[in-house]
Coordinates of C-alpha atoms and ligand atoms in Angstrom, one line a residue:
X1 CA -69.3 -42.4 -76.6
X2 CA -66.1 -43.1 -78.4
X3 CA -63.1 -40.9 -76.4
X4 CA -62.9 -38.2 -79.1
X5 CA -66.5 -37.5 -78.8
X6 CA -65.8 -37.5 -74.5
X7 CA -62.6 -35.4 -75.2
X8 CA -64.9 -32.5 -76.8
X9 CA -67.0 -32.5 -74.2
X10 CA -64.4 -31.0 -71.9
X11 CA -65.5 -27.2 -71.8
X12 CA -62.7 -24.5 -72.8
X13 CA -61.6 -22.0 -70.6
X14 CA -63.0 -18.8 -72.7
X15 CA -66.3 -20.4 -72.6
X16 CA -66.4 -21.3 -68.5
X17 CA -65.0 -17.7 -68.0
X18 CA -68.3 -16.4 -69.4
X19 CA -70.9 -18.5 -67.1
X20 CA -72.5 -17.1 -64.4
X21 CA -71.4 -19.1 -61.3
X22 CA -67.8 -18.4 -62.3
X23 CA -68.0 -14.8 -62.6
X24 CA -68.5 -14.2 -58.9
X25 CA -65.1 -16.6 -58.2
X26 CA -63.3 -14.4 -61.0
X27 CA -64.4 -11.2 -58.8
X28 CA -63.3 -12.4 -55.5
X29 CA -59.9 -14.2 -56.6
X30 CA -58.8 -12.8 -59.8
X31 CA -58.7 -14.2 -63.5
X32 CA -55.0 -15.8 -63.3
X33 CA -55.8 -18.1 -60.0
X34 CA -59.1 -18.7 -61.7
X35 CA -57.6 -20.5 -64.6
X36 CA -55.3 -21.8 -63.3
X37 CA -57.9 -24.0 -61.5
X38 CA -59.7 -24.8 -64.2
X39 CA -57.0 -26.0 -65.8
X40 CA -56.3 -28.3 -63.2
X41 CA -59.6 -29.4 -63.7
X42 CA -59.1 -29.6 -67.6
X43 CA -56.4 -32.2 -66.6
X44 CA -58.1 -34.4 -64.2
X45 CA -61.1 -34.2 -67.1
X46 CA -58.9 -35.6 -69.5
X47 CA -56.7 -37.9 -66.7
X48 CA -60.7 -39.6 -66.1
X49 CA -61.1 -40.0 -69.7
X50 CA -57.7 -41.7 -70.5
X51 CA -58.0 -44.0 -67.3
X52 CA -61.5 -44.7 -66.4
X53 CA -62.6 -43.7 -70.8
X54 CA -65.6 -41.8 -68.9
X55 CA -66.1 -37.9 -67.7
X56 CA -65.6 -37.2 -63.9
X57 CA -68.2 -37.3 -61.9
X58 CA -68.1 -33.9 -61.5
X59 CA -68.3 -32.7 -65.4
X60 CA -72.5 -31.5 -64.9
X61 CA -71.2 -29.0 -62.7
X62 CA -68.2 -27.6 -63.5
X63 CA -68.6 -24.1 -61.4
X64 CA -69.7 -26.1 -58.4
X65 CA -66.0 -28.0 -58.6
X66 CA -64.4 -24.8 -59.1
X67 CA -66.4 -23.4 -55.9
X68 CA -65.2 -26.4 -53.9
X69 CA -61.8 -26.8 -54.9
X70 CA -61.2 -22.9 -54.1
X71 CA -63.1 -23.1 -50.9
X72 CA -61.2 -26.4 -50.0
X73 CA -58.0 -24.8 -50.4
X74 CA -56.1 -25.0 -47.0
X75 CA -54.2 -22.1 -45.1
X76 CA -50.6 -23.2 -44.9
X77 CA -50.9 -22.6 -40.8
X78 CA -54.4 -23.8 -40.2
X79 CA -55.3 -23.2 -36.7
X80 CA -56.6 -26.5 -35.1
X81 CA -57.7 -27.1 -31.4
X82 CA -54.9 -28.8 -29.2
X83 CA -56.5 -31.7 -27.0
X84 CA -53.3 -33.8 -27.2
X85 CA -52.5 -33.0 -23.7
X86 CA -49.2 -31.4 -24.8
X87 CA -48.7 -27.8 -24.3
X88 CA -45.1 -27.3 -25.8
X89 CA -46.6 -29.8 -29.0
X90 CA -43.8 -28.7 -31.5
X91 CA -46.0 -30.0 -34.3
X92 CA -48.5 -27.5 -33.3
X93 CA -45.9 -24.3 -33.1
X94 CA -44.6 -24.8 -29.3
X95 CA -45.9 -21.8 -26.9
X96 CA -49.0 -19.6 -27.9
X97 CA -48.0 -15.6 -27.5
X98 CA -49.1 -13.6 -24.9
X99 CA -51.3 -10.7 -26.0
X100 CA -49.0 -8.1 -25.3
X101 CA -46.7 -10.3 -27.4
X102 CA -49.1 -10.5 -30.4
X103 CA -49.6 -6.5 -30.2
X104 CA -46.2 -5.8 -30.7
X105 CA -45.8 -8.4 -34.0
X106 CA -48.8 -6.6 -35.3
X107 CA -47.4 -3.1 -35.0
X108 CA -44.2 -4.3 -36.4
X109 CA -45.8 -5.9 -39.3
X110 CA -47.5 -2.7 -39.7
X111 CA -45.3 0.1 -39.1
X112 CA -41.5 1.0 -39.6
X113 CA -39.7 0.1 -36.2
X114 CA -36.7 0.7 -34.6
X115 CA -35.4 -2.3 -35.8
X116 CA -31.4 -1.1 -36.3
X117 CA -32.1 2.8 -36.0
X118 CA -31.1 4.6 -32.6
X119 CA -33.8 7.3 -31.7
X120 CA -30.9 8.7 -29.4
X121 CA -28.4 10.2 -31.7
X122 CA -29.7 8.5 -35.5
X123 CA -27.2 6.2 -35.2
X124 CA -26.9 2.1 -36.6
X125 CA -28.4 0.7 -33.6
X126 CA -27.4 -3.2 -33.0
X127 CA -30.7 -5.3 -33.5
X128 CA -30.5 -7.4 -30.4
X129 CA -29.4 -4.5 -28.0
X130 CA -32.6 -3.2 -26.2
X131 CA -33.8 -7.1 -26.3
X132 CA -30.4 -8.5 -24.8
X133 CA -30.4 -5.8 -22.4
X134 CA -33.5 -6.9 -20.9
X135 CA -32.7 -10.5 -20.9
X136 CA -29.6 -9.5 -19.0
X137 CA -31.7 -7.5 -16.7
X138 CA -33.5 -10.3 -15.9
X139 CA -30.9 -12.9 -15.6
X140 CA -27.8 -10.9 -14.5
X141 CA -26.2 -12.0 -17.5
X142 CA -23.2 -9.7 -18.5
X143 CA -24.4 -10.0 -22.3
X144 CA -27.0 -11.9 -24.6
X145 CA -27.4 -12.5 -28.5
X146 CA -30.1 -13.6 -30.1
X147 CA -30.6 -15.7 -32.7
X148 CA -33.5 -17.9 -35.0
X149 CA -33.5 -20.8 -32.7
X150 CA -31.8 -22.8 -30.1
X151 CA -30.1 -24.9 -32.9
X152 CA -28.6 -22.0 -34.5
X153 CA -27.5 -20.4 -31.0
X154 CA -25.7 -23.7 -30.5
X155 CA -24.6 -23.8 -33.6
X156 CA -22.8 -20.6 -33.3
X157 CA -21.8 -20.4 -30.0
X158 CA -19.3 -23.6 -31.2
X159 CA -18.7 -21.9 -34.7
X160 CA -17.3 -18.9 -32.8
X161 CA -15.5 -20.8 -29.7
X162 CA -13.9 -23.6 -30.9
X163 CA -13.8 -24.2 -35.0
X164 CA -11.2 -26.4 -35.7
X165 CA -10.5 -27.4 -32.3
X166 CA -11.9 -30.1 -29.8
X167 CA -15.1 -29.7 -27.9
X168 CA -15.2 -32.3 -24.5
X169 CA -18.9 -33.4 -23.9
X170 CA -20.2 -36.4 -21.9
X171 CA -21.1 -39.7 -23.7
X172 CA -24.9 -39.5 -21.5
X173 CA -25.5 -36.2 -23.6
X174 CA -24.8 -36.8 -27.0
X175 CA -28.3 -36.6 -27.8
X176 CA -30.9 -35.9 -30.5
X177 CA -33.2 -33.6 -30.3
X178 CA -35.4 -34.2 -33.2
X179 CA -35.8 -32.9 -36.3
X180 CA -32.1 -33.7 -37.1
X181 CA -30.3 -31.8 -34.2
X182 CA -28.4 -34.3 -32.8
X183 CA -25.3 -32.6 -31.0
X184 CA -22.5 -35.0 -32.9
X185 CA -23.5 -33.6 -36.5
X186 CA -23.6 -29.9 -34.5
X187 CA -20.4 -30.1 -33.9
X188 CA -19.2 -31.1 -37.1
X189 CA -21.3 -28.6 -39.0
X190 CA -19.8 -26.0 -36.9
X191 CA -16.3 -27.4 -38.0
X192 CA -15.4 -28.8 -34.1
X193 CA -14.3 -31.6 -32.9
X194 CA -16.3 -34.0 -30.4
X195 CA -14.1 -35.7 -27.8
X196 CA -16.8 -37.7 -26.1
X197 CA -16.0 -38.8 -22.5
X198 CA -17.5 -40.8 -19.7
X199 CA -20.1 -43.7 -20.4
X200 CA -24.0 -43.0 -21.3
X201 CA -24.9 -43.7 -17.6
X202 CA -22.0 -42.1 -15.5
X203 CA -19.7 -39.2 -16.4
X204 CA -16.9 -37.7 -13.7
X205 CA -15.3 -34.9 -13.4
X206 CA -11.6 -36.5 -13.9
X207 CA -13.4 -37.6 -17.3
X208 CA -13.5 -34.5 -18.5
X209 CA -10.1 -33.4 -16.6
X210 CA -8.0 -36.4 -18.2
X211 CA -9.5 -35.0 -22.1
X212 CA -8.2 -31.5 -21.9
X213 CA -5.3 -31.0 -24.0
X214 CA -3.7 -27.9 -25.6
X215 CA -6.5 -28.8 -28.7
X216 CA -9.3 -28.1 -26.0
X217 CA -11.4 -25.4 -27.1
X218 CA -14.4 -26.0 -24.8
X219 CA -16.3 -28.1 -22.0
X220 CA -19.9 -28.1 -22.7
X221 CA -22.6 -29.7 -21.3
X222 CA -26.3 -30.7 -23.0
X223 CA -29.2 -30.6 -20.9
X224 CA -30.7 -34.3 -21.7
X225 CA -34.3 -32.6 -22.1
X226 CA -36.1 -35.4 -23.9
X227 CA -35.1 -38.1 -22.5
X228 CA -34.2 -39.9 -19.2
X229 CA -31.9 -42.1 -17.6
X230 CA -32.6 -43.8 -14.0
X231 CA -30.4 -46.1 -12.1
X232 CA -27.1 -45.9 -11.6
X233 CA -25.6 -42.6 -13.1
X234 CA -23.6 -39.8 -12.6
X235 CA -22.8 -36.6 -13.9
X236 CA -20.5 -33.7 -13.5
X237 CA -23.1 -30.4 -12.7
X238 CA -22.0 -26.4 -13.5
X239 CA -20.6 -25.6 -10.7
X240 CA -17.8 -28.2 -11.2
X241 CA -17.6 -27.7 -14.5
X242 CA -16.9 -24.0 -14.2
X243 CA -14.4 -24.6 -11.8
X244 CA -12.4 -27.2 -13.9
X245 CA -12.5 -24.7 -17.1
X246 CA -11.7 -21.7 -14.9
X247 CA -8.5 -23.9 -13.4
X248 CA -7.6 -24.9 -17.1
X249 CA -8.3 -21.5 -18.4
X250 CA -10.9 -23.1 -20.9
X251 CA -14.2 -21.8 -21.3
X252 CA -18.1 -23.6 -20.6
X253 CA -20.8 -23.7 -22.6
X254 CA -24.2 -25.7 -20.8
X255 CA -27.4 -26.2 -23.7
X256 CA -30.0 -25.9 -22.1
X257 CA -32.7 -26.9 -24.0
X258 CA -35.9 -25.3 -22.2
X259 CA -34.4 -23.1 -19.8
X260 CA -37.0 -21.3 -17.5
X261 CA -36.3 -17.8 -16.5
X262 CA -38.1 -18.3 -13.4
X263 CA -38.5 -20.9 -10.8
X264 CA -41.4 -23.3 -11.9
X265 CA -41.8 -24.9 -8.0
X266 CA -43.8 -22.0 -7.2
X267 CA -46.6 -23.3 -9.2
X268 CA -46.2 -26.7 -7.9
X269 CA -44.1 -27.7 -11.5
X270 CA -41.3 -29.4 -11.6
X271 CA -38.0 -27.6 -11.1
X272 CA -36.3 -26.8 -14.7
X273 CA -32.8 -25.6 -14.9
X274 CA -32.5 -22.0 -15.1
X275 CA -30.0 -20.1 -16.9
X276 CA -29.2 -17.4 -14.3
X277 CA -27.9 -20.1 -11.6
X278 CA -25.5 -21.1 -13.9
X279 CA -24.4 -17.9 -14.7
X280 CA -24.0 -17.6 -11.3
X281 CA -21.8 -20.8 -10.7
X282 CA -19.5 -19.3 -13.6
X283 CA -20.2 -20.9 -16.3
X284 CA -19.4 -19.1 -19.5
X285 CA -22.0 -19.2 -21.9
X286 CA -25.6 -20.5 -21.9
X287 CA -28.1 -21.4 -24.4
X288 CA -31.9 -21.2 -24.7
X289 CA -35.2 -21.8 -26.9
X290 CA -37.7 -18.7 -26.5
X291 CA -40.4 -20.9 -27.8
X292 CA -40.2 -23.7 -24.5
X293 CA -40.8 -22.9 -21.0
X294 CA -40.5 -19.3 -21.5
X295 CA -43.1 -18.7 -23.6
X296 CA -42.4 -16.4 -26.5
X297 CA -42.0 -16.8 -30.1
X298 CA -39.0 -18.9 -31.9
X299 CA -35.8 -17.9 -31.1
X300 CA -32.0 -19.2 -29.6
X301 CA -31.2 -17.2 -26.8
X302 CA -27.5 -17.0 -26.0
X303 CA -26.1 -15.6 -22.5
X304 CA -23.2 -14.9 -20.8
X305 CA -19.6 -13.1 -20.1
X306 CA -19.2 -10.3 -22.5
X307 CA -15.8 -10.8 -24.3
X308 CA -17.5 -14.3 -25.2
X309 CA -21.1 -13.0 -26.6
X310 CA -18.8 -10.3 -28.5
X311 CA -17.3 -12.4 -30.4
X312 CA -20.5 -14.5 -31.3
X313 CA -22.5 -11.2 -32.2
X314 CA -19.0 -10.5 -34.8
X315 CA -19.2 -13.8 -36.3
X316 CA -20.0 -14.2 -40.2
X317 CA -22.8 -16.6 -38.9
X318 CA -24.6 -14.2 -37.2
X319 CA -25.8 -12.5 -40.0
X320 CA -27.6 -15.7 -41.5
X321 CA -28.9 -16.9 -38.5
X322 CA -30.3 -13.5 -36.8
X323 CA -33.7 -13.3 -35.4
X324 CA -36.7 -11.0 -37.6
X325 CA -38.5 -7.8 -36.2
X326 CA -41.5 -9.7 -35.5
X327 CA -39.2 -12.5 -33.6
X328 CA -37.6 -9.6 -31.8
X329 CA -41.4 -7.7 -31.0
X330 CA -42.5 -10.5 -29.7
X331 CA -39.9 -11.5 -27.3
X332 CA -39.4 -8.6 -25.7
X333 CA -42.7 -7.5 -25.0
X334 CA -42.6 -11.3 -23.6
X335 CA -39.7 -10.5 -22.3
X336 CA -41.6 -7.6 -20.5
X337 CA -44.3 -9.9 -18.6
X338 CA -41.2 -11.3 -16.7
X339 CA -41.3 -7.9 -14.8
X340 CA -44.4 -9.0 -13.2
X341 CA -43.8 -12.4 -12.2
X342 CA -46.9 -12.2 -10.0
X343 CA -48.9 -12.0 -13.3
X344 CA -47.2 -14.4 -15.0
X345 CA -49.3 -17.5 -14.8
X346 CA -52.5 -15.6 -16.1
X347 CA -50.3 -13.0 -18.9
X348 CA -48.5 -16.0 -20.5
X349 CA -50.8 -18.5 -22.3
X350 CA -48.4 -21.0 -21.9
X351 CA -47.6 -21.3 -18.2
X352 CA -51.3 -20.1 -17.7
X353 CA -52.0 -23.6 -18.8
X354 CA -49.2 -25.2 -17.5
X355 CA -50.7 -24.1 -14.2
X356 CA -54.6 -24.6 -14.8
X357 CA -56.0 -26.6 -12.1
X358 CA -57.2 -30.1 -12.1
X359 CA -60.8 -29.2 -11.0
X360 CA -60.9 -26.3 -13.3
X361 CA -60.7 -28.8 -16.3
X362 CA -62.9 -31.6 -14.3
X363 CA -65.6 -28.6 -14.7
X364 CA -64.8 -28.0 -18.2
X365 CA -65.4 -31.8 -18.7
X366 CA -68.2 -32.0 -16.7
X367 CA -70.0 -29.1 -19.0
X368 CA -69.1 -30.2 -22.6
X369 CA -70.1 -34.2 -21.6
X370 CA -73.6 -34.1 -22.1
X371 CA -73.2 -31.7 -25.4
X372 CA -70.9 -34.0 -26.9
X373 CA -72.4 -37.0 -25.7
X374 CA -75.7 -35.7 -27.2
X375 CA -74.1 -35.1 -30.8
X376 CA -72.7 -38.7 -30.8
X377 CA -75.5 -39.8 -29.9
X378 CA -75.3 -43.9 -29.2
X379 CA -72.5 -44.8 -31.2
X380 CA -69.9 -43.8 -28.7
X381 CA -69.6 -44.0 -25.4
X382 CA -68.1 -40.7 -24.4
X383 CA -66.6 -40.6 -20.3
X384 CA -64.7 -37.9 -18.4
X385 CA -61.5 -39.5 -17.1
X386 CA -58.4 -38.4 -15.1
X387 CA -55.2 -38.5 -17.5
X388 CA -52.3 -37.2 -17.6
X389 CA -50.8 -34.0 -19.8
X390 CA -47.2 -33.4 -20.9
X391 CA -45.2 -29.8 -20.9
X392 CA -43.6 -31.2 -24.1
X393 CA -40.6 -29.9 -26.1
X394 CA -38.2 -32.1 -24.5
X395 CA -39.3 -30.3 -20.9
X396 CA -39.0 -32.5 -18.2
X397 CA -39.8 -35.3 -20.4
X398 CA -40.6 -37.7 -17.5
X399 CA -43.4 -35.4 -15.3
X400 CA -46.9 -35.5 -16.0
X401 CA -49.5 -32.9 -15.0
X402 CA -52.8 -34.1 -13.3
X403 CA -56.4 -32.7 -15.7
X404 CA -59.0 -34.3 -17.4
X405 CA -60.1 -36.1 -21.0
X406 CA -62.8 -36.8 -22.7
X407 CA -62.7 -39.9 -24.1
X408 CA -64.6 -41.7 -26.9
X409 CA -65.1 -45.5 -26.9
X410 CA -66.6 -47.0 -29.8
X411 CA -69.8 -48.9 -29.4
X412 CA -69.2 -51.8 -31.5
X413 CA -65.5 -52.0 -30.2
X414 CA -64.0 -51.6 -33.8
X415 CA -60.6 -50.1 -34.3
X416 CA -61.3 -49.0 -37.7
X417 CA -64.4 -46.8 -36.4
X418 CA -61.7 -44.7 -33.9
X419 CA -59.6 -44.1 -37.4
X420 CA -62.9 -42.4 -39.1
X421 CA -63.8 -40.7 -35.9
X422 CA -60.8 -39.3 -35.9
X423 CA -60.2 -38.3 -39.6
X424 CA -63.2 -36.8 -39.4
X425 CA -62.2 -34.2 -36.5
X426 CA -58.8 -33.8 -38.7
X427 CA -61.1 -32.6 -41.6
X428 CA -63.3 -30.0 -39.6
X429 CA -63.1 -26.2 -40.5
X430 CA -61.2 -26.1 -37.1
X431 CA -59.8 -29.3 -37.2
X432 CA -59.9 -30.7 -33.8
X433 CA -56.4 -33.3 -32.6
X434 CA -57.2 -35.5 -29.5
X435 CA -54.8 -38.9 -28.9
X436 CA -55.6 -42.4 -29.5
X437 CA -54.4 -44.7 -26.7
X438 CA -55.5 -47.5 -25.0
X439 CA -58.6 -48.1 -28.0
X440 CA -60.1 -44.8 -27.3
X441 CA -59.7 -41.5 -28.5
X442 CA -58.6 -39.4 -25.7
X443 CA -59.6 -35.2 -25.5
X444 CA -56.9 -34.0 -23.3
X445 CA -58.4 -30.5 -22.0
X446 CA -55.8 -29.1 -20.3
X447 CA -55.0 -26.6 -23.8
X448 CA -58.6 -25.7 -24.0
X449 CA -59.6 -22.5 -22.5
X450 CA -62.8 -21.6 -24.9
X451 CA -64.8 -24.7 -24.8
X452 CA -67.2 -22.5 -27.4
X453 CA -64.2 -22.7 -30.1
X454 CA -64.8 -26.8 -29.3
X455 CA -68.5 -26.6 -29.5
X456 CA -68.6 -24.5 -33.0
X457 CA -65.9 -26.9 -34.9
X458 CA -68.5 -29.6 -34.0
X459 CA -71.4 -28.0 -34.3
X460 CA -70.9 -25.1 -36.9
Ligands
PLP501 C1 -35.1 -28.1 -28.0 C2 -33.7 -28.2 -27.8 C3 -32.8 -27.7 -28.8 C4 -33.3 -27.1 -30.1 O1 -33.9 -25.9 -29.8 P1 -34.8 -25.2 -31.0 O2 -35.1 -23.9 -30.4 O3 -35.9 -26.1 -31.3 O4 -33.9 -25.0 -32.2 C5 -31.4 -27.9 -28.6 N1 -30.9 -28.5 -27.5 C6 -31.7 -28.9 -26.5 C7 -31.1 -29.6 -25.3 C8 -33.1 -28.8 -26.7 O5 -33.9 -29.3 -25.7

C-alpha cells in the first residue's frame, strides 16, 4: 500500500464516535476527553505511517486502544506500597495522617469552616490562632505561626528579622537540605547577609562573639539533620547561644529540621531535639516541619517570644506563604493526639511504625514467605532477613531501626533480571517500591501494616 492509500485508512473522528465500543467510553468520560484521545491516536497513526510507512499495530482495534489508553491513564498521586524501609520517604509524601487528622481534611473539604470567622463575636478571626494556641499549649511557647513548610518558615522568620542585615551561622551548618534548600541561597533570598563563622568540624562560642557587630541582625543555628560529622568537632548548643544574644541584645533563631514535640527515648528511639527545651533555654524563635517526626501534614511551624512571632505573622510574606484549611484541619486535630501522649504510638501512623516491634515484622515475614515464594515460583530465591530501616527526612540520619525484609535473589544471578523484577512491581495497579542493594531486591516491612494490600497488588 502506497502511504496515501495507508493515510485513508486512518478512521475520522465522527465515524469512531458512532461505534459501539466507544459509546460506553463517551458515557463514562464525556465527548471532549474522548476526542481528544483519539486524536492523539490520529497522530501516532499518522507518526507510524511517516516513520515506519505502515499502520500501528493497534489500527484493527481502534476502541480497544482507546479503552487502554484511558484505563492506563495514571492518578497524579498514585498510592504505592512503601517497603523502602524509610518511614519519613519524602518521595513518598513524608508522614501518613492520623485518622482523626484525615476526618478533619474531609470535613473541611466538604463544609464551610471557621477558617478566618470568629463564632464568638463574628469577628475576622486570625487563621493560625486556635492552631498556634494549641501548639503553645503544648510547648509553652509564648506564640506560634504557621506557615506551608519549614522552608518558608525559615524563610520568613530571616525575611522579618534581619533583611538587609547580617545573619552569624556556623560554617558545620551551612547545609543543604535537598530539593534546593540550602541555608546560603535562604539567606540571600530573604535579602540577609551570611557571616559564616567557625570551621565545618568545630565552631566556639567566641566565634560567634568576635562576628557580632552593630550589622548583626541575628545568631542562628541549623540543626545538621541529614547529615553527620564524627571526630573531632565542636559546637556552640542553645543555651549558650541564648545567653550570648541575650548579653548582646541580639536575638536567636535554631532550625530545627524535625523537631519532636515529645521525647522519642520513651520508645527506645533516639533522642531528637525538641523545640520546647530550647524555648526554655531562651532562645528566641524556633522552626519546625509538621510533616517529620511529628507527624501531621506539610507545614513550617514557627515558635517563640511574642513581640518576635508578631512581627512575622505582619510581614507581606506571610500572606504568600500561609498554610490552607485542609493544612490547618489536619494539624490541629494532629495537634490534638499530642494530648494523649499515652496513645500516641498507636493514633499516629507514623510513630506507630516508628515503634513497631522487630518480632512483630519477623511474623509478618514469616506469613507472607511461603505466599510470595509460591508466586515466584523457582526463579527467585525469596529469604526473610534482619535489615535495617531509616526514620528518614533528614531525622537522625545516622540511626537505624532493627525489622525485617524480604528479599529476592535471582536464580540465575543476573542483574538485568532484578531491573525487570522490579519494573514490574513499579507497574502494578498498586505499584509496589522495595530497595535494591547488595544484588537483591530488599522488601523492607517495617511500613507495612496490611499485608492483604501486598498480597492483592500481586495477586489481583
Ligand atoms: C527538612 C528541613 C528543612 C525543610 O523543611 P520542609 O518542611 O521540607 O520545607 C529545613 N531545614 C532543616 C534543618 C530540615 O531538616
Amino acid at each position: 500500500m502506497n502511504e496515501r492509500a495507508l493515510y485513508s485508512q486512518i478512521p475520522a473522528i465522527d465515524g469512531l464516535l458512532r461505534e459501539d465500543g466507544i459509546a460506553a467510553p463517551v458515557a463514562l468520560y464525556g465527548q471532549t476527553y474522548i476526542v481528544s484521545v483519539l486524536r492523539e491516536m490520529q497522530d501516532d497513526a499518522r507518526g507510524s505511517i511517516r516513520d515506519k510507512q505502515q499502520l500501528p499495530d493497534w489500527h484493527s482495534g481502534w476502541a480497544d486502544e482507546l479503552s487502554r489508553r484511558v484505563d492506563s491513564e495514571r492518578e497524579a498521586l498514585q498510592p504505592v506500597i512503601n517497603l523502602t524501609g524509610t518511614v519519613l520517604h519524602t518521595n513518598l509524601g513524608r508522614a501518613l495522617q492520623a485518622e482523626a487528622a484525615i476526618e478533619a481534611v474531609t470535613n473541611a473539604m466538604r463544609y464551610p469552616v471557621t477558617l478566618e470567622y470568629s463564632l464568638d463575636d463574628a469577628g475576622r478571626g486570625h487563621r493560625d490562632s486556635v492552631v498556634a494556641e494549641r501548639l503553645c499549649q503544648l510547648t509553652g511557647a509564648e506564640a506560634a505561626c504557621i506557615v506551608n513548610n519549614n522552608a518558608a518558615a525559615v524563610l520568613l522568620v530571616l525575611a522579618t528579622m534581619a533583611a538587609g542585615r547580617e545573619v552569624i551561622v556556623s560554617r558545620g551548618e551551612l547545609v543543604e537540605i535537598g530539593g534546593a534548600f540550602r541555608v546560603p541561597e535562604v539567606m540571600s533570598q530573604a535579602g540577609c547577609r551570611l557571616v559564616e563563622v567557625g570551621t565545618t568540624n568545630r565552631t566556639h562560642l567566641r566565634d560567634y562573639q568576635h562576628a557580632i557587630s552593630e550589622q548583626t541582625a541575628l545568631l542562628m543555628k541549623v540543626h545538621t539533620s541529614n547529615y553527620h560529622i564524627e571526630g573531632f568537632t565542636a559546637e556552640v548548643n542553645g543555651q549558650e547561644l541564648a545567653a550570648l544574644g541575650l548579653a548582646h541584645a541580639v536575638p536567636t533563631v535554631i532550625d530545627l529540621g524535625s523537631g519532636a514535640l515529645i521525647d522519642m527515648t520513651q520508645w527506645g528511639l533516639p533522642e531528637e531535639p525538641m523545640p520546647q527545651r530550647y524555648l526554655e533555654q531562651g532562645i528566641d524563635i524556633v522552626t519546625f516541619s509538621g510533616d517529620k517526626l511529628l507527624g501531621g501534614p506539610q507545614a513550617g511551624i514557627i515558635l517563640g517570644k511574642k513581640e518576635w512571632i508578631d512581627a512575622i505573622q505582619q510581614h507581606p510574606l506571610k500572606r504568600a506563604l500561609r498554610a490552607d484549611k485542609m493544612t490547618l484541619a489536619a494539624l490541629d486535630a494532629t495537634l490534638r493526639l499530642y494530648r494523649r501522649p499515652e496513645k500516641l504510638a498507636q493514633t499516629l501512623p507514623s510513630l506507630r511504625l516508628l515503634t513497631r516491634s522487630a518480632d512483630d515484622i519477623y511474623d509478618m515475614a514469616q506469613r507472607l514467605l511461603p505466599k510470595i515464594q509460591a508466586y515466584y515460583g523457582d526463579d527467585w530465591v525469596i529469604r526473610t532477613e534482619p535489615c535495617s530501616s531509616q526514620i528518614g527526612s533528614g531525622s537522625l540520619p545516622v540511626e537505624r531501626l532493627a525489622g525485617w525484609a524480604l528479599t529476592f535473589t535471582p536464580q540465575n544471578g543476573k542483574g538485568s533480571a532484578l531491573a525487570t523484577l522490579t519494573q514490574s512491581h513499579r507497574r502494578l495497579a498498586t505499584p509496589v517500591i522495595g530497595r535494591v542493594n547488595d544484588g537483591r531486591l530488599w522488601w523492607d516491612l517495617r511500613c507495612l501494616e496490611d499485608e492483604n494490600r501486598l498480597l492483592q497488588a500481586l495477586l489481583p
